Amino acid sequence: MRIVLLFSVFLLFLNCEDKQSKTKKKLDTTVTKSVTKEAKKDTLKPKEEEFEKLDSKSAMYFFQDYDKKHKENKVRITTDFGTIDILLFNETKYHRANFIFLTKQKYFDDTQFYRVIDNFMVQAGNSDDRKTARKRTKIGRYLLPADTKRGFKHDRGVVSMPSSEIDNPHKLASPYEFFIVQQKGGAHFLDGDYSIFGKVIKGMDVVDKIAAVKTDEADWPLNNIYIRKAEIIE
């Protein structure tokens, strides 16, 4: 009887140990699966492309190559007044590639519409915030060549690139900034001087609201108007 009792206790111990082992194995497997899922998530995240700081010479080669690898051409700009969707023209490849590149670098986020003239245009991509200056320093100081012979006109809603403030007889384009023609009937006196590289396909009502705000003598809105986010939509 005593031997039978001891044998029963031994079997009960083995059974408990086996259950504990299975439970532990099950927990270990769950943890491993969880870690594996997290690792997969990390590998799916797109890595930010590395690039050397740009200058006017290297920028040409950089955007020539960038144009071949990045074919997106629609950008959504979220402002304090609503969203503006822009179609970028493939014909102006350096300017399109530049705008896509800056959007992916999140350069435009938290920049402002810093020059606004009602029934003419709204200009954006700059700011008096030091963060914007730091972003430019990181990306580089460069200009883009004018591209004005594609047949595009400064019609209402087109997106164009202003000339740099640098002494600039060839009207090289300032890559960090852009303006949208708001004038009814267009602003065709600008044709031939500035590079048109896109057009607004949705949100001209937002452009009109921005153009109507009160400004100071330098055409800077009395209340800052921010680009909260710029993102690729196609």
PDB file of N, CA, C and O in Angstrom, residues 183-209:
ATOM      1  N   GLN A 183      -4.401  84.725 -58.988  1.00  0.00           N
ATOM      2  CA  GLN A 183      -5.059  85.755 -59.791  1.00  0.00           C
ATOM      3  C   GLN A 183      -6.039  85.164 -60.803  1.00  0.00           C
ATOM      4  O   GLN A 183      -5.699  84.234 -61.537  1.00  0.00           O
ATOM      5  N   LYS A 184      -7.246  85.698 -60.848  1.00  0.00           N
ATOM      6  CA  LYS A 184      -8.233  85.263 -61.827  1.00  0.00           C
ATOM      7  C   LYS A 184      -7.752  85.688 -63.215  1.00  0.00           C
ATOM      8  O   LYS A 184      -7.362  86.819 -63.418  1.00  0.00           O
ATOM      9  N   GLY A 185      -7.768  84.744 -64.126  1.00  0.00           N
ATOM     10  CA  GLY A 185      -7.258  85.040 -65.463  1.00  0.00           C
ATOM     11  C   GLY A 185      -5.765  84.806 -65.591  1.00  0.00           C
ATOM     12  O   GLY A 185      -5.203  84.888 -66.690  1.00  0.00           O
ATOM     13  N   GLY A 186      -5.113  84.495 -64.476  1.00  0.00           N
ATOM     14  CA  GLY A 186      -3.679  84.193 -64.510  1.00  0.00           C
ATOM     15  C   GLY A 186      -2.801  85.428 -64.355  1.00  0.00           C
ATOM     16  O   GLY A 186      -3.281  86.556 -64.315  1.00  0.00           O
ATOM     17  N   ALA A 187      -1.509  85.182 -64.258  1.00  0.00           N
ATOM     18  CA  ALA A 187      -0.513  86.257 -64.137  1.00  0.00           C
ATOM     19  C   ALA A 187       0.537  86.030 -65.219  1.00  0.00           C
ATOM     20  O   ALA A 187       1.694  85.699 -64.943  1.00  0.00           O
ATOM     21  N   HIS A 188       0.158  86.202 -66.451  1.00  0.00           N
ATOM     22  CA  HIS A 188       0.994  85.819 -67.593  1.00  0.00           C
ATOM     23  C   HIS A 188       2.209  86.710 -67.802  1.00  0.00           C
ATOM     24  O   HIS A 188       3.108  86.354 -68.574  1.00  0.00           O
ATOM     25  N   PHE A 189       2.261  87.848 -67.126  1.00  0.00           N
ATOM     26  CA  PHE A 189       3.462  88.675 -67.213  1.00  0.00           C
ATOM     27  C   PHE A 189       4.657  87.994 -66.556  1.00  0.00           C
ATOM     28  O   PHE A 189       5.803  88.399 -66.735  1.00  0.00           O
ATOM     29  N   LEU A 190       4.400  86.910 -65.810  1.00  0.00           N
ATOM     30  CA  LEU A 190       5.475  86.137 -65.180  1.00  0.00           C
ATOM     31  C   LEU A 190       6.053  85.077 -66.128  1.00  0.00           C
ATOM     32  O   LEU A 190       7.120  84.520 -65.861  1.00  0.00           O
ATOM     33  N   ASP A 191       5.344  84.797 -67.223  1.00  0.00           N
ATOM     34  CA  ASP A 191       5.788  83.744 -68.151  1.00  0.00           C
ATOM     35  C   ASP A 191       7.186  84.038 -68.680  1.00  0.00           C
ATOM     36  O   ASP A 191       7.508  85.172 -69.051  1.00  0.00           O
ATOM     37  N   GLY A 192       8.004  83.009 -68.691  1.00  0.00           N
ATOM     38  CA  GLY A 192       9.357  83.150 -69.219  1.00  0.00           C
ATOM     39  C   GLY A 192      10.385  83.523 -68.172  1.00  0.00           C
ATOM     40  O   GLY A 192      11.590  83.416 -68.412  1.00  0.00           O
ATOM     41  N   ASP A 193       9.919  83.943 -67.003  1.00  0.00           N
ATOM     42  CA  ASP A 193      10.852  84.340 -65.941  1.00  0.00           C
ATOM     43  C   ASP A 193      10.925  83.330 -64.800  1.00  0.00           C
ATOM     44  O   ASP A 193      11.934  83.266 -64.101  1.00  0.00           O
ATOM     45  N   TYR A 194       9.858  82.567 -64.599  1.00  0.00           N
ATOM     46  CA  TYR A 194       9.809  81.651 -63.458  1.00  0.00           C
ATOM     47  C   TYR A 194       9.391  80.263 -63.920  1.00  0.00           C
ATOM     48  O   TYR A 194       8.631  80.119 -64.881  1.00  0.00           O
ATOM     49  N   SER A 195       9.892  79.243 -63.225  1.00  0.00           N
ATOM     50  CA  SER A 195       9.697  77.847 -63.639  1.00  0.00           C
ATOM     51  C   SER A 195       8.418  77.265 -63.068  1.00  0.00           C
ATOM     52  O   SER A 195       8.309  77.025 -61.860  1.00  0.00           O
ATOM     53  N   ILE A 196       7.462  77.016 -63.942  1.00  0.00           N
ATOM     54  CA  ILE A 196       6.209  76.358 -63.547  1.00  0.00           C
ATOM     55  C   ILE A 196       6.472  74.851 -63.484  1.00  0.00           C
ATOM     56  O   ILE A 196       6.991  74.266 -64.427  1.00  0.00           O
ATOM     57  N   PHE A 197       6.103  74.219 -62.373  1.00  0.00           N
ATOM     58  CA  PHE A 197       6.380  72.781 -62.253  1.00  0.00           C
ATOM     59  C   PHE A 197       5.191  71.984 -61.728  1.00  0.00           C
ATOM     60  O   PHE A 197       5.304  70.792 -61.452  1.00  0.00           O
ATOM     61  N   GLY A 198       4.029  72.619 -61.616  1.00  0.00           N
ATOM     62  CA  GLY A 198       2.856  71.888 -61.151  1.00  0.00           C
ATOM     63  C   GLY A 198       1.612  72.755 -61.167  1.00  0.00           C
ATOM     64  O   GLY A 198       1.652  73.913 -61.592  1.00  0.00           O
ATOM     65  N   LYS A 199       0.518  72.157 -60.710  1.00  0.00           N
ATOM     66  CA  LYS A 199      -0.727  72.920 -60.622  1.00  0.00           C
ATOM     67  C   LYS A 199      -1.595  72.344 -59.494  1.00  0.00           C
ATOM     68  O   LYS A 199      -1.486  71.166 -59.133  1.00  0.00           O
ATOM     69  N   VAL A 200      -2.450  73.199 -58.954  1.00  0.00           N
ATOM     70  CA  VAL A 200      -3.385  72.777 -57.912  1.00  0.00           C
ATOM     71  C   VAL A 200      -4.521  72.013 -58.585  1.00  0.00           C
ATOM     72  O   VAL A 200      -5.140  72.500 -59.529  1.00  0.00           O
ATOM     73  N   ILE A 201      -4.788  70.802 -58.108  1.00  0.00           N
ATOM     74  CA  ILE A 201      -5.890  70.012 -58.659  1.00  0.00           C
ATOM     75  C   ILE A 201      -7.060  69.934 -57.678  1.00  0.00           C
ATOM     76  O   ILE A 201      -8.157  69.496 -58.034  1.00  0.00           O
ATOM     77  N   LYS A 202      -6.834  70.388 -56.460  1.00  0.00           N
ATOM     78  CA  LYS A 202      -7.901  70.444 -55.463  1.00  0.00           C
ATOM     79  C   LYS A 202      -7.467  71.411 -54.366  1.00  0.00           C
ATOM     80  O   LYS A 202      -6.340  71.346 -53.889  1.00  0.00           O
ATOM     81  N   GLY A 203      -8.374  72.321 -53.993  1.00  0.00           N
ATOM     82  CA  GLY A 203      -8.070  73.210 -52.876  1.00  0.00           C
ATOM     83  C   GLY A 203      -7.840  74.661 -53.256  1.00  0.00           C
ATOM     84  O   GLY A 203      -7.283  75.418 -52.452  1.00  0.00           O
ATOM     85  N   MET A 204      -8.272  75.084 -54.442  1.00  0.00           N
ATOM     86  CA  MET A 204      -8.107  76.495 -54.795  1.00  0.00           C
ATOM     87  C   MET A 204      -8.942  77.399 -53.892  1.00  0.00           C
ATOM     88  O   MET A 204      -8.613  78.573 -53.695  1.00  0.00           O
ATOM     89  N   ASP A 205     -10.009  76.852 -53.318  1.00  0.00           N
ATOM     90  CA  ASP A 205     -10.784  77.627 -52.344  1.00  0.00           C
ATOM     91  C   ASP A 205      -9.935  77.936 -51.112  1.00  0.00           C
ATOM     92  O   ASP A 205     -10.058  79.004 -50.502  1.00  0.00           O
ATOM     93  N   VAL A 206      -9.030  77.007 -50.770  1.00  0.00           N
ATOM     94  CA  VAL A 206      -8.112  77.225 -49.653  1.00  0.00           C
ATOM     95  C   VAL A 206      -7.097  78.314 -50.014  1.00  0.00           C
ATOM     96  O   VAL A 206      -6.792  79.195 -49.202  1.00  0.00           O
ATOM     97  N   VAL A 207      -6.594  78.257 -51.243  1.00  0.00           N
ATOM     98  CA  VAL A 207      -5.664  79.286 -51.723  1.00  0.00           C
ATOM     99  C   VAL A 207      -6.325  80.663 -51.661  1.00  0.00           C
ATOM    100  O   VAL A 207      -5.713  81.643 -51.222  1.00  0.00           O
ATOM    101  N   ASP A 208      -7.595  80.741 -52.058  1.00  0.00           N
ATOM    102  CA  ASP A 208      -8.324  82.013 -52.027  1.00  0.00           C
ATOM    103  C   ASP A 208      -8.468  82.537 -50.590  1.00  0.00           C
ATOM    104  O   ASP A 208      -8.360  83.742 -50.346  1.00  0.00           O
ATOM    105  N   LYS A 209      -8.705  81.639 -49.654  1.00  0.00           N
ATOM    106  CA  LYS A 209      -8.829  82.050 -48.245  1.00  0.00           C
ATOM    107  C   LYS A 209      -7.508  82.604 -47.726  1.00  0.00           C
ATOM    108  O   LYS A 209      -7.474  83.604 -46.999  1.00  0.00           O
TER     109      LYS A 209
END
